[in-house]
XYZ file of C-alpha atoms in Angstrom:
782
model
C 12.785 -5.142 87.191
C 14.048 -5.357 83.414
C 15.301 -9.038 82.911
C 18.951 -10.212 81.479
C 18.509 -10.593 78.196
C 18.831 -14.271 76.870
C 21.221 -13.813 73.623
C 23.444 -11.104 72.153
C 23.937 -10.041 68.575
C 27.585 -8.643 67.495
C 27.976 -7.239 64.365
C 31.109 -8.262 62.365
C 32.188 -4.410 61.510
C 35.885 -4.828 60.607
C 34.631 -8.095 57.726
C 32.060 -5.779 56.804
C 34.330 -3.169 56.069
C 36.491 -5.447 54.068
C 33.760 -7.052 52.207
C 32.138 -3.579 51.083
C 35.596 -2.210 49.934
C 36.799 -5.414 47.881
C 33.026 -5.584 46.160
C 33.282 -2.170 45.155
C 37.112 -2.662 43.970
C 36.104 -5.629 41.964
C 32.487 -3.894 40.532
C 34.827 -0.914 39.160
C 36.755 -3.475 37.530
C 33.996 -5.365 35.820
C 32.483 -2.059 34.363
C 35.842 -1.808 32.810
C 36.038 -5.392 31.565
C 32.400 -5.152 30.111
C 33.723 -1.772 28.441
C 36.434 -3.532 26.760
C 34.410 -6.242 25.770
C 31.501 -4.099 24.008
C 34.023 -1.767 22.780
C 35.595 -4.642 20.925
C 33.120 -6.064 19.288
C 31.292 -2.645 18.550
C 34.519 -1.263 16.777
C 36.552 -4.017 15.364
C 36.751 -4.622 11.976
C 35.833 -7.677 11.240
C 33.327 -8.640 14.191
C 34.575 -10.895 16.670
C 34.109 -14.466 16.482
C 31.683 -16.522 17.784
C 34.148 -18.159 20.485
C 34.740 -14.438 21.607
C 31.158 -13.560 22.103
C 30.963 -16.727 23.719
C 34.044 -16.066 26.765
C 32.116 -12.772 26.880
C 28.627 -14.156 27.845
C 30.517 -16.397 30.236
C 32.076 -13.360 31.923
C 29.078 -11.727 32.381
C 27.179 -14.784 33.674
C 30.435 -15.369 36.370
C 29.949 -11.499 37.297
C 26.128 -11.690 37.593
C 26.458 -14.477 39.948
C 29.500 -12.811 42.029
C 27.131 -9.912 42.425
C 24.565 -11.872 43.886
C 27.385 -13.704 46.361
C 27.803 -10.314 47.525
C 24.999 -10.203 49.560
C 26.094 -12.792 51.915
C 29.112 -10.706 53.355
C 27.218 -7.320 53.471
C 26.782 -7.360 57.005
C 27.911 -10.319 58.992
C 26.622 -11.021 62.629
C 27.849 -13.327 65.168
C 25.359 -14.444 68.584
C 25.791 -15.384 72.061
C 23.979 -16.967 73.922
C 23.025 -17.235 77.802
C 21.532 -20.465 78.700
C 21.706 -20.389 82.110
C 19.191 -16.866 82.097
C 16.171 -19.224 81.013
C 13.062 -19.872 83.412
C 13.230 -22.479 85.617
C 12.385 -26.351 83.939
C 8.776 -26.425 84.703
C 8.286 -23.409 82.586
C 10.447 -25.032 79.512
C 8.358 -25.178 76.426
C 8.037 -29.276 74.982
C 9.955 -30.308 72.008
C 9.787 -33.132 69.762
C 12.960 -34.513 67.780
C 12.316 -35.837 64.141
C 15.031 -38.262 62.973
C 14.499 -39.494 59.264
C 15.909 -42.595 58.133
C 15.354 -44.664 54.642
C 17.420 -47.399 53.671
C 19.196 -49.373 56.774
C 21.729 -50.668 54.169
C 23.066 -47.182 53.512
C 22.176 -45.700 56.491
C 23.144 -48.346 59.495
C 20.777 -48.553 62.277
C 23.411 -48.679 64.954
C 24.485 -45.263 63.785
C 20.913 -44.121 63.697
C 20.302 -45.488 67.110
C 23.073 -43.819 68.399
C 21.857 -40.484 66.864
C 18.293 -41.334 68.884
C 20.213 -42.215 71.907
C 22.266 -39.055 72.019
C 18.191 -36.857 71.285
C 16.810 -38.466 74.188
C 19.799 -37.630 76.027
C 19.544 -33.590 75.569
C 20.236 -31.650 78.915
C 16.405 -30.506 78.873
C 13.584 -31.848 81.033
C 12.609 -35.375 79.942
C 8.792 -34.645 80.305
C 9.301 -31.798 77.457
C 11.588 -33.891 75.380
C 9.511 -36.473 72.628
C 12.064 -38.125 70.103
C 10.297 -39.657 67.062
C 12.105 -41.903 64.210
C 10.769 -41.459 60.574
C 11.962 -45.273 58.696
C 11.101 -44.384 55.521
C 12.715 -48.154 54.376
C 9.756 -49.691 56.829
C 12.902 -51.691 58.225
C 12.189 -54.326 60.499
C 15.803 -54.104 61.700
C 15.379 -50.732 62.140
C 12.172 -51.263 64.648
C 14.180 -54.097 66.662
C 17.116 -51.114 66.717
C 14.596 -48.861 68.476
C 13.459 -51.489 70.683
C 16.648 -52.205 71.991
C 17.956 -48.508 72.224
C 14.638 -48.090 74.392
C 15.985 -50.729 76.582
C 19.259 -49.149 76.982
C 18.164 -45.537 77.127
C 16.952 -47.319 80.954
C 20.751 -47.294 82.095
C 22.144 -44.775 79.689
C 20.180 -41.567 80.291
C 20.431 -41.698 84.112
C 24.222 -42.506 83.759
C 24.423 -39.308 81.695
C 22.543 -37.218 84.295
C 23.737 -38.509 87.010
C 27.752 -37.727 85.910
C 26.776 -34.817 84.083
C 28.248 -36.094 81.309
C 28.730 -33.624 78.038
C 29.475 -36.458 75.473
C 25.774 -37.846 75.258
C 26.279 -40.231 72.233
C 27.248 -43.900 73.260
C 29.465 -44.721 70.619
C 31.675 -41.974 70.681
C 31.801 -41.816 74.240
C 33.060 -44.905 74.767
C 35.416 -44.591 71.497
C 39.073 -45.143 72.557
C 39.579 -41.674 70.119
C 37.708 -39.676 72.508
C 38.566 -38.017 75.774
C 36.527 -39.651 78.460
C 36.905 -37.256 81.033
C 33.302 -35.944 81.711
C 33.223 -37.563 84.909
C 33.535 -35.735 88.015
C 37.046 -36.307 88.703
C 37.190 -39.717 87.882
C 35.825 -41.448 90.791
C 35.811 -44.790 91.547
C 32.012 -45.075 91.457
C 32.319 -43.132 88.103
C 34.913 -45.667 86.771
C 32.467 -48.665 88.005
C 29.340 -47.420 86.842
C 30.993 -46.347 83.495
C 32.029 -50.131 83.031
C 29.012 -51.560 83.907
C 26.890 -49.064 81.340
C 29.887 -49.977 78.656
C 29.088 -53.344 79.048
C 25.546 -52.587 78.434
C 26.403 -50.854 75.250
C 28.187 -53.997 73.599
C 25.434 -56.113 74.449
C 23.187 -54.031 72.746
C 25.601 -53.340 69.655
C 25.875 -57.412 69.524
C 22.133 -57.748 69.716
C 21.404 -54.958 66.527
C 24.463 -56.119 64.783
C 23.206 -59.828 65.002
C 19.942 -59.031 63.892
C 21.103 -57.596 60.660
C 22.939 -60.384 59.876
C 20.200 -62.541 60.742
C 17.685 -60.183 58.219
C 20.076 -60.292 55.813
C 18.806 -59.359 52.103
C 15.034 -60.568 52.875
C 14.017 -56.571 52.731
C 15.468 -55.558 49.752
C 12.222 -54.460 48.581
C 10.560 -53.648 51.475
C 10.697 -49.414 51.035
C 9.288 -49.558 48.155
C 5.746 -50.721 49.383
C 4.560 -51.724 53.169
C 1.963 -50.600 55.559
C 2.034 -47.846 58.460
C 3.344 -48.909 61.284
C 3.530 -46.783 64.498
C 4.972 -47.986 68.167
C 5.373 -46.262 70.793
C 7.719 -47.288 73.618
C 5.988 -46.642 76.862
C 6.478 -49.131 79.630
C 8.002 -48.072 82.902
C 11.642 -48.335 83.081
C 12.434 -49.884 86.315
C 16.320 -50.266 87.927
C 17.575 -53.745 89.027
C 15.333 -53.913 92.424
C 12.255 -53.131 90.559
C 11.660 -49.806 91.774
C 10.542 -47.247 88.917
C 12.744 -44.986 87.410
C 12.949 -41.398 86.518
C 10.561 -40.615 83.361
C 12.520 -40.825 80.202
C 11.626 -38.777 76.701
C 8.573 -40.421 74.917
C 10.005 -42.742 71.579
C 8.053 -43.475 68.614
C 8.839 -45.449 65.440
C 6.980 -44.127 62.841
C 7.179 -45.960 58.920
C 4.310 -44.197 56.858
C 2.567 -46.497 54.136
C 3.875 -46.249 50.967
C 2.395 -47.356 47.853
C 3.818 -47.478 43.993
C 0.859 -45.424 43.105
C 0.861 -42.805 45.408
C 3.817 -39.960 45.662
C 5.438 -39.841 48.449
C 7.494 -36.922 48.474
C 10.787 -37.706 50.203
C 11.953 -35.850 52.928
C 9.121 -33.621 52.675
C 6.463 -35.968 53.270
C 8.136 -38.005 56.232
C 8.585 -34.772 58.065
C 4.789 -34.229 57.395
C 3.700 -37.523 58.691
C 5.808 -36.897 61.733
C 4.346 -33.597 62.117
C 0.906 -34.567 62.134
C 1.522 -38.029 64.485
C 3.666 -35.937 66.760
C 0.430 -33.048 66.783
C -1.723 -36.070 68.343
C 0.759 -37.030 70.949
C 2.567 -34.866 72.313
C 2.171 -31.305 70.148
C 5.564 -29.658 71.378
C 5.820 -25.968 69.825
C 9.202 -26.719 68.923
C 10.758 -29.200 66.703
C 14.232 -30.219 66.424
C 14.385 -31.602 63.014
C 18.022 -34.165 62.435
C 19.456 -36.641 59.940
C 19.820 -40.151 61.265
C 23.809 -39.850 60.873
C 23.695 -36.112 62.590
C 23.963 -36.920 66.836
C 23.530 -34.153 69.375
C 27.433 -33.546 70.246
C 26.460 -30.651 72.546
C 23.538 -31.649 75.105
C 22.704 -27.936 75.717
C 21.441 -26.731 72.075
C 17.786 -27.271 72.869
C 18.545 -24.426 75.608
C 20.899 -22.391 73.437
C 17.565 -22.524 70.570
C 15.133 -21.590 73.434
C 17.372 -18.411 74.312
C 15.744 -16.733 70.989
C 12.712 -18.563 70.622
C 11.733 -17.511 74.192
C 13.047 -13.969 73.456
C 9.750 -11.847 73.309
C 11.752 -9.154 71.273
C 12.032 -11.977 68.320
C 10.127 -14.614 69.181
C 6.917 -13.392 66.855
C 8.385 -13.271 63.710
C 11.284 -16.084 64.585
C 10.483 -19.264 62.059
C 13.800 -21.524 63.196
C 16.997 -21.542 64.749
C 19.831 -23.223 62.209
C 22.679 -24.897 63.851
C 25.800 -25.218 60.949
C 26.290 -28.631 59.829
C 29.607 -30.082 60.971
C 31.383 -33.417 60.872
C 32.972 -35.972 63.002
C 34.737 -37.768 59.890
C 36.555 -34.944 58.128
C 40.302 -35.034 57.473
C 42.786 -32.569 58.106
C 43.115 -31.693 54.552
C 38.984 -32.194 53.371
C 39.917 -32.822 50.174
C 36.100 -32.873 49.392
C 35.396 -29.921 50.825
C 32.838 -31.730 53.204
C 32.737 -29.102 55.917
C 31.097 -26.697 53.380
C 33.351 -23.835 54.897
C 31.790 -21.148 52.578
C 28.205 -21.928 53.319
C 28.634 -22.026 57.272
C 31.023 -20.129 58.119
C 30.904 -17.026 55.855
C 27.426 -17.158 54.259
C 24.894 -17.930 56.998
C 26.458 -15.307 59.317
C 26.008 -12.978 56.800
C 22.183 -13.952 55.970
C 21.893 -13.764 59.773
C 22.451 -10.076 59.856
C 19.876 -9.871 57.193
C 16.471 -11.690 57.583
C 18.211 -14.798 58.583
C 19.973 -17.783 57.379
C 18.337 -20.495 54.968
C 16.742 -23.862 56.650
C 19.644 -25.980 56.412
C 17.955 -30.043 56.412
C 19.366 -30.572 59.095
C 20.054 -29.139 62.990
C 17.182 -27.231 63.505
C 14.787 -26.344 65.886
C 11.597 -24.939 64.335
C 8.340 -23.464 65.463
C 5.214 -25.890 64.823
C 3.112 -23.008 64.197
C 5.226 -21.496 61.805
C 4.438 -24.495 59.177
C 0.368 -24.308 59.750
C 0.066 -21.661 58.118
C -2.951 -18.868 58.468
C -4.572 -20.279 62.252
C -6.910 -17.585 61.956
C -9.692 -19.733 60.028
C -11.648 -22.084 62.075
C -14.588 -22.914 59.753
C -14.290 -26.594 59.997
C -14.876 -27.456 56.513
C -11.788 -24.980 55.282
C -9.724 -26.592 58.269
C -10.430 -30.025 56.465
C -9.577 -28.929 53.151
C -6.265 -27.689 54.591
C -5.035 -29.805 57.346
C -7.461 -33.265 56.321
C -9.866 -35.315 57.761
C -8.702 -36.055 61.139
C -10.497 -34.245 63.956
C -8.126 -35.172 66.640
C -5.270 -33.439 64.628
C -7.446 -30.331 63.604
C -8.335 -30.063 67.576
C -4.337 -30.169 68.233
C -3.551 -27.305 65.814
C -5.332 -25.051 68.085
C -4.135 -26.214 71.047
C -0.405 -26.604 70.361
C 1.719 -27.067 73.688
C -1.843 -28.745 75.319
C -1.184 -32.150 74.744
C 1.326 -33.908 76.804
C 2.701 -37.107 76.337
C 0.459 -40.603 76.375
C -0.933 -41.091 79.952
C -2.384 -44.661 79.545
C -2.838 -47.705 77.595
C -6.345 -47.365 76.303
C -5.575 -43.773 75.044
C -2.470 -44.944 73.281
C -4.435 -47.639 71.352
C -6.691 -44.850 70.182
C -4.198 -42.621 69.600
C -1.727 -45.054 67.815
C -5.274 -45.535 65.392
C -5.370 -42.465 64.280
C -1.713 -42.154 63.745
C -1.672 -44.938 61.538
C -4.562 -42.888 59.475
C -2.195 -39.509 59.553
C 0.630 -41.860 57.826
C -1.264 -43.564 55.380
C -0.261 -42.897 51.988
C -3.783 -41.159 51.396
C -4.379 -38.911 54.202
C -2.772 -35.526 52.047
C -5.270 -36.087 48.742
C -6.892 -33.224 48.312
C -5.333 -30.961 51.074
C -2.991 -28.464 51.156
C 0.023 -30.124 53.358
C 3.101 -29.740 51.123
C 1.134 -27.456 48.433
C 1.096 -23.634 47.280
C 3.588 -22.377 50.253
C 0.725 -23.045 52.636
C 1.312 -26.104 54.964
C 4.066 -27.884 56.150
C 7.273 -28.905 54.821
C 6.658 -28.162 51.142
C 6.956 -30.436 47.995
C 7.638 -30.428 44.427
C 11.628 -30.143 45.544
C 13.796 -32.417 46.473
C 15.477 -29.531 48.435
C 12.814 -29.239 50.857
C 14.712 -27.228 53.327
C 15.789 -24.649 50.913
C 11.929 -24.422 49.455
C 10.591 -24.221 52.969
C 12.373 -21.677 54.334
C 12.379 -19.328 50.956
C 8.895 -19.454 51.790
C 8.899 -18.770 55.605
C 11.000 -15.497 54.397
C 8.795 -14.599 51.879
C 5.898 -14.753 54.477
C 7.940 -12.009 56.611
C 9.274 -14.981 59.060
C 12.816 -14.649 60.423
C 15.990 -17.215 61.261
C 18.815 -16.743 63.417
C 22.075 -18.675 63.077
C 23.808 -20.265 66.137
C 26.810 -21.072 65.927
C 28.697 -22.166 69.388
C 32.214 -22.788 69.887
C 31.308 -26.838 70.529
C 29.196 -27.752 67.721
C 25.927 -28.691 68.979
C 25.717 -31.773 66.295
C 28.089 -34.002 64.584
C 27.507 -35.984 61.444
C 28.907 -38.299 58.592
C 29.986 -36.360 55.210
C 30.844 -37.868 52.065
C 34.312 -39.207 51.828
C 34.618 -40.378 48.512
C 34.564 -38.355 44.655
C 31.283 -40.328 43.300
C 29.014 -39.717 46.865
C 29.750 -36.293 46.567
C 28.687 -35.678 43.137
C 25.961 -37.464 43.025
C 25.120 -35.929 46.350
C 25.933 -32.335 44.390
C 23.534 -33.595 41.597
C 20.461 -34.110 43.468
C 20.984 -30.671 45.588
C 21.276 -28.826 42.539
C 18.770 -30.696 40.339
C 16.096 -29.096 43.388
C 17.936 -25.698 43.449
C 17.060 -25.407 39.764
C 13.818 -26.828 40.072
C 12.842 -23.837 42.293
C 14.523 -20.961 39.656
C 12.530 -22.960 36.728
C 9.062 -22.488 38.734
C 6.489 -20.040 39.487
C 8.826 -19.577 43.222
C 11.506 -18.698 41.176
C 13.209 -16.059 44.150
C 13.779 -13.169 41.511
C 9.993 -13.106 40.360
C 8.460 -14.440 43.767
C 10.607 -13.400 46.335
C 11.727 -10.232 45.100
C 8.272 -8.145 46.494
C 8.255 -10.187 49.694
C 11.688 -10.104 50.704
C 14.418 -7.410 51.381
C 16.700 -7.381 48.440
C 19.793 -8.480 49.870
C 17.460 -11.267 51.052
C 16.655 -11.667 47.577
C 20.043 -11.941 46.414
C 21.343 -14.324 49.059
C 18.161 -16.737 47.690
C 19.219 -15.627 44.176
C 22.239 -16.474 44.531
C 21.605 -20.472 45.148
C 19.382 -20.129 42.257
C 21.510 -19.649 40.087
C 24.432 -21.281 41.537
C 23.904 -24.859 39.127
C 24.277 -22.329 35.777
C 27.918 -22.399 36.918
C 28.169 -25.214 34.085
C 27.656 -22.823 31.557
C 30.670 -20.340 31.957
C 32.587 -23.501 33.306
C 32.701 -25.778 30.378
C 33.122 -22.654 27.868
C 36.128 -21.436 29.771
C 37.648 -24.775 30.337
C 37.313 -25.560 26.088
C 37.193 -22.236 23.946
C 40.230 -20.101 25.005
C 42.078 -23.380 25.064
C 40.698 -24.311 21.323
C 41.396 -21.071 20.204
C 44.926 -20.827 21.685
C 45.469 -24.147 19.317
C 44.576 -22.219 16.350
C 46.340 -18.831 17.286
C 42.992 -16.963 18.175
C 43.732 -14.692 20.767
C 40.651 -14.185 23.248
C 42.422 -11.783 26.081
C 44.068 -8.512 25.806
C 48.055 -8.735 25.117
C 50.422 -8.360 27.716
C 51.197 -5.393 25.805
C 49.071 -3.061 23.221
C 50.217 -1.277 20.227
C 48.769 2.342 19.760
C 48.400 4.187 16.303
C 47.732 7.990 17.069
C 47.541 9.643 13.874
C 45.673 6.692 11.321
C 42.348 6.949 12.327
C 41.089 7.883 8.631
C 38.855 5.496 8.182
C 37.350 5.297 11.570
C 33.898 7.001 13.112
C 33.825 9.880 15.184
C 32.552 7.724 17.585
C 35.312 4.836 16.894
C 38.288 7.665 17.631
C 37.238 9.212 20.650
C 36.955 5.726 21.907
C 40.583 4.929 20.435
C 41.625 8.296 22.056
C 39.926 7.363 25.815
C 41.450 4.072 25.306
C 44.932 5.248 24.912
C 44.375 7.704 27.711
C 43.106 5.343 30.182
C 46.292 3.381 29.160
C 48.475 5.895 30.177
C 47.220 6.515 33.293
C 46.852 3.099 34.592
C 50.102 1.660 33.468
C 52.222 4.599 35.390
C 55.824 3.372 33.192
C 57.074 5.754 30.317
C 55.821 6.017 27.400
C 57.261 7.173 24.243
C 54.360 8.217 21.225
C 55.555 9.899 18.072
C 52.779 11.462 16.578
C 54.016 11.507 12.872
C 52.849 7.974 12.143
C 55.075 6.060 14.506
C 53.528 3.638 16.601
C 53.883 3.681 20.793
C 53.609 0.540 23.202
C 52.919 0.057 26.249
C 51.631 -2.427 28.879
C 47.889 -3.106 28.405
C 45.674 -1.624 30.833
C 42.805 -4.173 29.423
C 45.383 -6.972 30.544
C 45.604 -4.929 33.845
C 41.967 -5.129 34.241
C 41.580 -9.152 33.929
C 44.392 -9.499 35.893
C 43.270 -7.573 38.506
C 39.844 -9.472 38.740
C 41.704 -12.723 38.914
C 43.927 -11.713 41.550
C 41.787 -9.808 43.612
C 38.773 -12.862 43.398
C 41.786 -14.898 44.336
C 42.762 -12.757 47.563
C 39.562 -12.628 48.712
C 39.155 -16.329 48.830
C 42.501 -16.826 50.594
C 41.651 -14.228 53.489
C 38.077 -15.586 53.697
C 40.187 -19.185 54.142
C 42.748 -17.647 56.477
C 40.272 -15.822 58.898
C 38.546 -18.649 59.190
C 41.380 -20.617 60.639
C 41.887 -22.892 57.179
C 45.040 -23.087 55.067
C 45.940 -22.766 51.711
C 45.083 -26.129 50.870
C 41.731 -25.210 51.619
C 41.781 -22.661 49.202
C 42.947 -25.349 46.563
C 40.537 -27.822 47.403
C 37.470 -25.483 47.526
C 38.702 -24.112 43.823
C 39.233 -27.998 42.684
C 35.924 -28.819 44.057
C 33.978 -26.120 42.707
C 35.506 -26.958 38.756
C 34.820 -30.614 39.609
C 31.346 -29.765 40.739
C 30.587 -27.192 37.978
C 31.455 -29.700 35.132
C 29.382 -32.549 36.839
C 27.028 -32.232 39.655
C 25.788 -28.351 38.141
C 25.778 -29.901 34.690
C 23.933 -32.999 35.437
C 21.373 -31.057 38.223
C 20.420 -28.013 35.712
C 19.533 -30.820 32.672
C 17.605 -32.982 34.821
C 15.870 -30.109 36.312
C 14.992 -28.649 32.651
C 14.273 -32.284 31.594
C 11.624 -32.269 34.507
C 10.117 -29.215 33.731
C 9.270 -30.356 29.991
C 7.990 -33.985 31.896
C 10.550 -35.753 30.453
C 12.088 -36.887 33.743
C 10.638 -37.716 37.329
C 12.190 -36.752 40.409
C 13.741 -39.387 42.224
C 15.845 -39.136 45.737
C 18.619 -41.490 46.522
C 20.220 -41.138 50.383
C 23.561 -40.793 50.647
C 25.507 -43.776 51.578
C 26.760 -43.589 54.919
C 28.841 -47.006 54.947
C 32.070 -46.730 53.987
C 35.257 -49.572 53.469
C 38.002 -49.404 54.842
C 39.974 -48.952 51.468
C 37.970 -45.923 50.958
C 38.362 -44.483 54.534
C 42.172 -45.191 54.025
C 42.462 -43.210 50.848
C 40.672 -40.349 52.079
C 42.518 -40.264 55.525
C 45.908 -40.200 53.350
C 44.028 -36.965 51.027
C 44.137 -38.941 48.097
C 41.466 -38.987 45.931
C 39.304 -41.569 45.039
C 38.570 -41.926 41.368
C 36.084 -45.040 41.768
C 33.267 -43.488 40.144
C 30.710 -44.145 37.207
C 32.141 -43.355 34.299
C 29.468 -40.541 33.275
C 30.831 -38.494 36.646
C 34.431 -38.863 35.530
C 34.542 -38.756 32.021
C 33.655 -34.645 31.275
C 36.617 -34.047 34.320
C 39.529 -36.372 32.970
C 38.685 -34.974 29.494
C 38.821 -31.445 30.453
C 42.147 -32.233 32.208
C 43.510 -34.033 29.042
C 42.348 -30.867 26.844
C 44.255 -28.720 29.169
C 47.415 -30.264 28.751
C 47.491 -30.091 25.371
C 46.621 -26.886 25.413
C 49.052 -25.952 27.413
C 51.652 -27.437 25.821
C 50.855 -26.611 22.518
C 50.406 -22.808 23.617
C 54.237 -22.924 25.231
C 55.444 -24.171 22.187
C 53.718 -21.618 19.990
C 55.180 -18.940 22.229
C 58.621 -19.933 21.925
C 58.323 -20.648 18.187
C 56.737 -16.996 17.216
C 59.267 -15.427 19.818
C 56.547 -13.712 21.394
C 54.178 -13.882 24.643
C 52.251 -11.012 24.361
C 49.132 -12.370 22.451
C 48.220 -15.565 24.156
C 49.774 -15.290 27.454
C 46.467 -15.141 29.093
C 44.864 -18.326 27.389
C 48.064 -20.143 28.311
C 48.219 -19.223 31.720
C 44.446 -20.231 31.801
C 45.458 -23.770 31.147
C 48.327 -23.549 33.674
C 46.006 -22.736 36.446
C 43.742 -25.255 35.894
C 46.371 -27.922 35.825
C 48.057 -26.653 38.740
C 44.317 -26.725 40.851
C 43.751 -30.215 39.663
C 46.771 -31.600 40.206
C 45.591 -34.614 42.308
C 43.563 -35.468 38.998
C 46.577 -35.572 36.935
C 48.249 -37.852 39.547
C 45.214 -40.064 39.612
C 45.646 -40.496 35.923
C 48.891 -40.963 35.413
C 51.073 -41.517 38.369
C 48.673 -43.503 40.952
C 48.915 -47.344 40.723
C 46.449 -47.489 43.638
C 42.408 -48.974 43.776
C 41.683 -45.440 43.928
C 43.309 -44.190 40.427
C 41.467 -42.940 37.415
C 40.284 -46.248 35.318
C 41.994 -46.598 32.546
C 39.187 -47.245 30.122
C 38.085 -43.793 31.335
C 41.047 -41.870 30.790
C 41.199 -43.872 27.297
C 37.490 -42.491 26.819
C 38.495 -38.902 27.278
C 41.591 -38.764 25.028
C 38.792 -39.895 22.296
C 36.865 -37.259 23.045
C 39.435 -34.678 23.720
C 40.558 -35.423 19.630
C 37.353 -35.192 18.245
C 37.108 -31.758 20.107
C 40.360 -31.022 18.849
C 39.388 -32.014 15.545
C 36.024 -29.687 15.600
C 37.500 -26.661 16.525
C 40.569 -26.826 14.045
C 37.695 -27.484 11.366
C 35.546 -24.330 12.836
C 37.945 -21.957 13.984
C 39.689 -21.988 10.270
C 36.457 -22.532 8.328
C-alpha cells in the first residue's frame, strides 16, 4: 500500500503571472530608457557632461541588479507538512542542536539559557535529542548558567510534556504578556503545578543574575584567550522522592580553545568544533543550528523538518530545511525593517521554487552528511588530511547515527578528553576544515551561512523553505539605528568578500547551478554595490539642478522637423523615429508645421522614466499589501534601503576591497542583545534613535541637507524661469528623497529628546554640504 505524502508543495500561480508580467513591462521600459540615453550620448552636440554619463552608469547598474532580483519572483511556492504521518518515535532519527554565543555582555546568559531550555523541550523523543552550546567567550557565567539550566530542566521538561505546552520557552511562558492557556482546561492540578514551576524558575533566574553580579568585569578579556572546556550535564534526574525520572536530552557545554596567534574563523569555526565534538558523542544525522537569542517557539519544528528529510523522493539531494527568521520584539511600525520581510516573505519562497533557499544563519535543520563532502574515500591517510588526526572522529564519519548518548562515566571521561583535542585551536591545521569548499561550515567570509549554502547548491544539493503559520523560532531584532547599520555593514562586507573571491557566483556558480538560482545568488553578490548609484543619484542630479543643468527629459519636448541639414542620415532617421514614437505614446493632439515651425508634444521619454519609477513603486506596494503589511511598511523599507546604501553597503564594500588587497583583516562583533529603557521607549513610539557614531550618521545627514538645498533652489529656479519643463525630474527626485526620509529631518530639526540627531553631526554635515556645493559649482561651470 502506498504511504501518504509527508508534505505538499503548491506553486503560487497568480503571483508568478503578476511577477512575470511586471518583469516584461519593466524590462521593455528599460530598453527604451537605454535607447534614449545612448542616442543622446551619440547624437548630441556638444557631448554630454560627466554627471550625465555617471547618472546613466548608475541607471545601468540599478537595472542590472533589478534584473537579477527578478529571479526570486519567477516561481514562488508554498509548502505544507503532515507531521502526524511520520513514523513512530523509536524510528525517528537523532537531532543535535547547535547553539552559539560569543559575548556574555552583549548576549545575556539568562536569554541564552531560555533558548537552551526551549531546545531541550522540543516535541521530539528525548533519547534522540542532544543540545550543544558553543561559548566562544569562555565565560564562567555562561557555564554556571548551563548548570543551573540543567537543574531547572529536570522540572521544566516533565511539566511541558505532561500538560502538552505549546510555548516551551520559560521566560515567554511565564510572561504576563503571553496567553498562558496551554494547560488542559486550566485544571486545578495544572494551576498548582504551574505555580510550583514558576517558583523554581524565579529561583533559577535569581541564581543566574546573582552570579552575573558577582563575576562583574573579571572576564573582560576572557574571550581573547582560553583553553578548551567541555562539560557534559549527565547526572540522572530524580523527582522529590528520589525516583528516577524520564530520560532527558543530552546537554553539553563547549568552549573551544582560542589563542591570539591562531585564527578562530568566527561563527563558522565554532560550528565546526560543535560538528566534531557532537560527532564522537551523539553523531546524529541531522543538526539544528540556532542563534543564542532564537528560542524554539513551536516545539513541533523538528517533526516538520523530518517531513522533508525523511521523504525518499527528495531526501537524497536535500541538504537543509530553512525556517524563516522571525522576531518577538518588532513593533507594529517596524521602523528598522527588522523583520526582513522582503527576504523571508518574497525571496526565499521564490528560491524554493528553484533549487531552494539560501542558508540563513539560524533556524535550519542540516543533514550532517552534507557537510562532510565526499565520503567515498576510505584511505586512512587521506581521511586524516581531510578530517584531522582524531581516529574517534574519523570512525564517526562513516557511522552517522550509530553512536548515541554517552553511556557511563568511563566512556564519558575518555570522550571528553578526545573532545578537548577536537576543540583545540591547532586541530584544523593542515586539514580541509572550512577550506576549498569541501568540509564543514566554510571560512574566509563572515557570512558563513551564505557561503556554505552557495557551495552546497553548487554541488547539486537542494534545500527547502518551511514557513508554518506559527513561527518555529523567535529571536531578537536590532531596535536602534546604530546596531542595524553596523550589522548590515558586516553582512555586506561578507557578501562582497565572496563576490571578489574565486567563488564569485557569476564565475563559480554559473556552470554549477541553474541560471535562475545563479541569478538569485548574483543579486546578493551585487547588493553591496547599491552604494554607487545611490550616492550618485543623491548628489549629481541635485548639484546639476542648482547649476541649471538638466539630467532628465523635459516634461514637454520640442521637435524641429525640417531643420536637419547638419545631421547625418543616421541622425535624421533617429530624430524622425523619436518623433514618431513620441506621437504614438503621448496620445494627445499634435499640431506640426512642416515649413520650419516647431511642434510641441508631451515627452514620451519623460513618460518612460515616469513609468519605470511608478511601476517599481506600485510593484513594491503590491508586495507589501499582499503580505498583510501597510503603506507605512513601504516607506520604512525604502528609507532603510537608502540609509543602508550610503552607509552599510558603502563601508562593507570598501572593507571587502581593502581586505582583498591585504590592507584589512576581517572582524566580527556580535550584535548587541541588551537594550536600555530609553532605547526601547523610542522604538516603541516609532521614533528613530540617532544615538550613533558620527561615521554612521554623517553621510545620511549630509545627503538630506544637500537635497533640502537642492529642492528649495530648484523650486525657486522654476518660479524665476516661469517653466518647470527642464528640471522637473530633478526637483521631484529631491522631493521624493525628503518625503521618504522625513523622520530624519524631524530628528535633525524638530525633536528635542535624547534620540535626536546630535548637533555636532548636523554642523559637520552642513560643512560637508557647503563643500560639495562649492565643488559642484566650480566643476560644473568650469
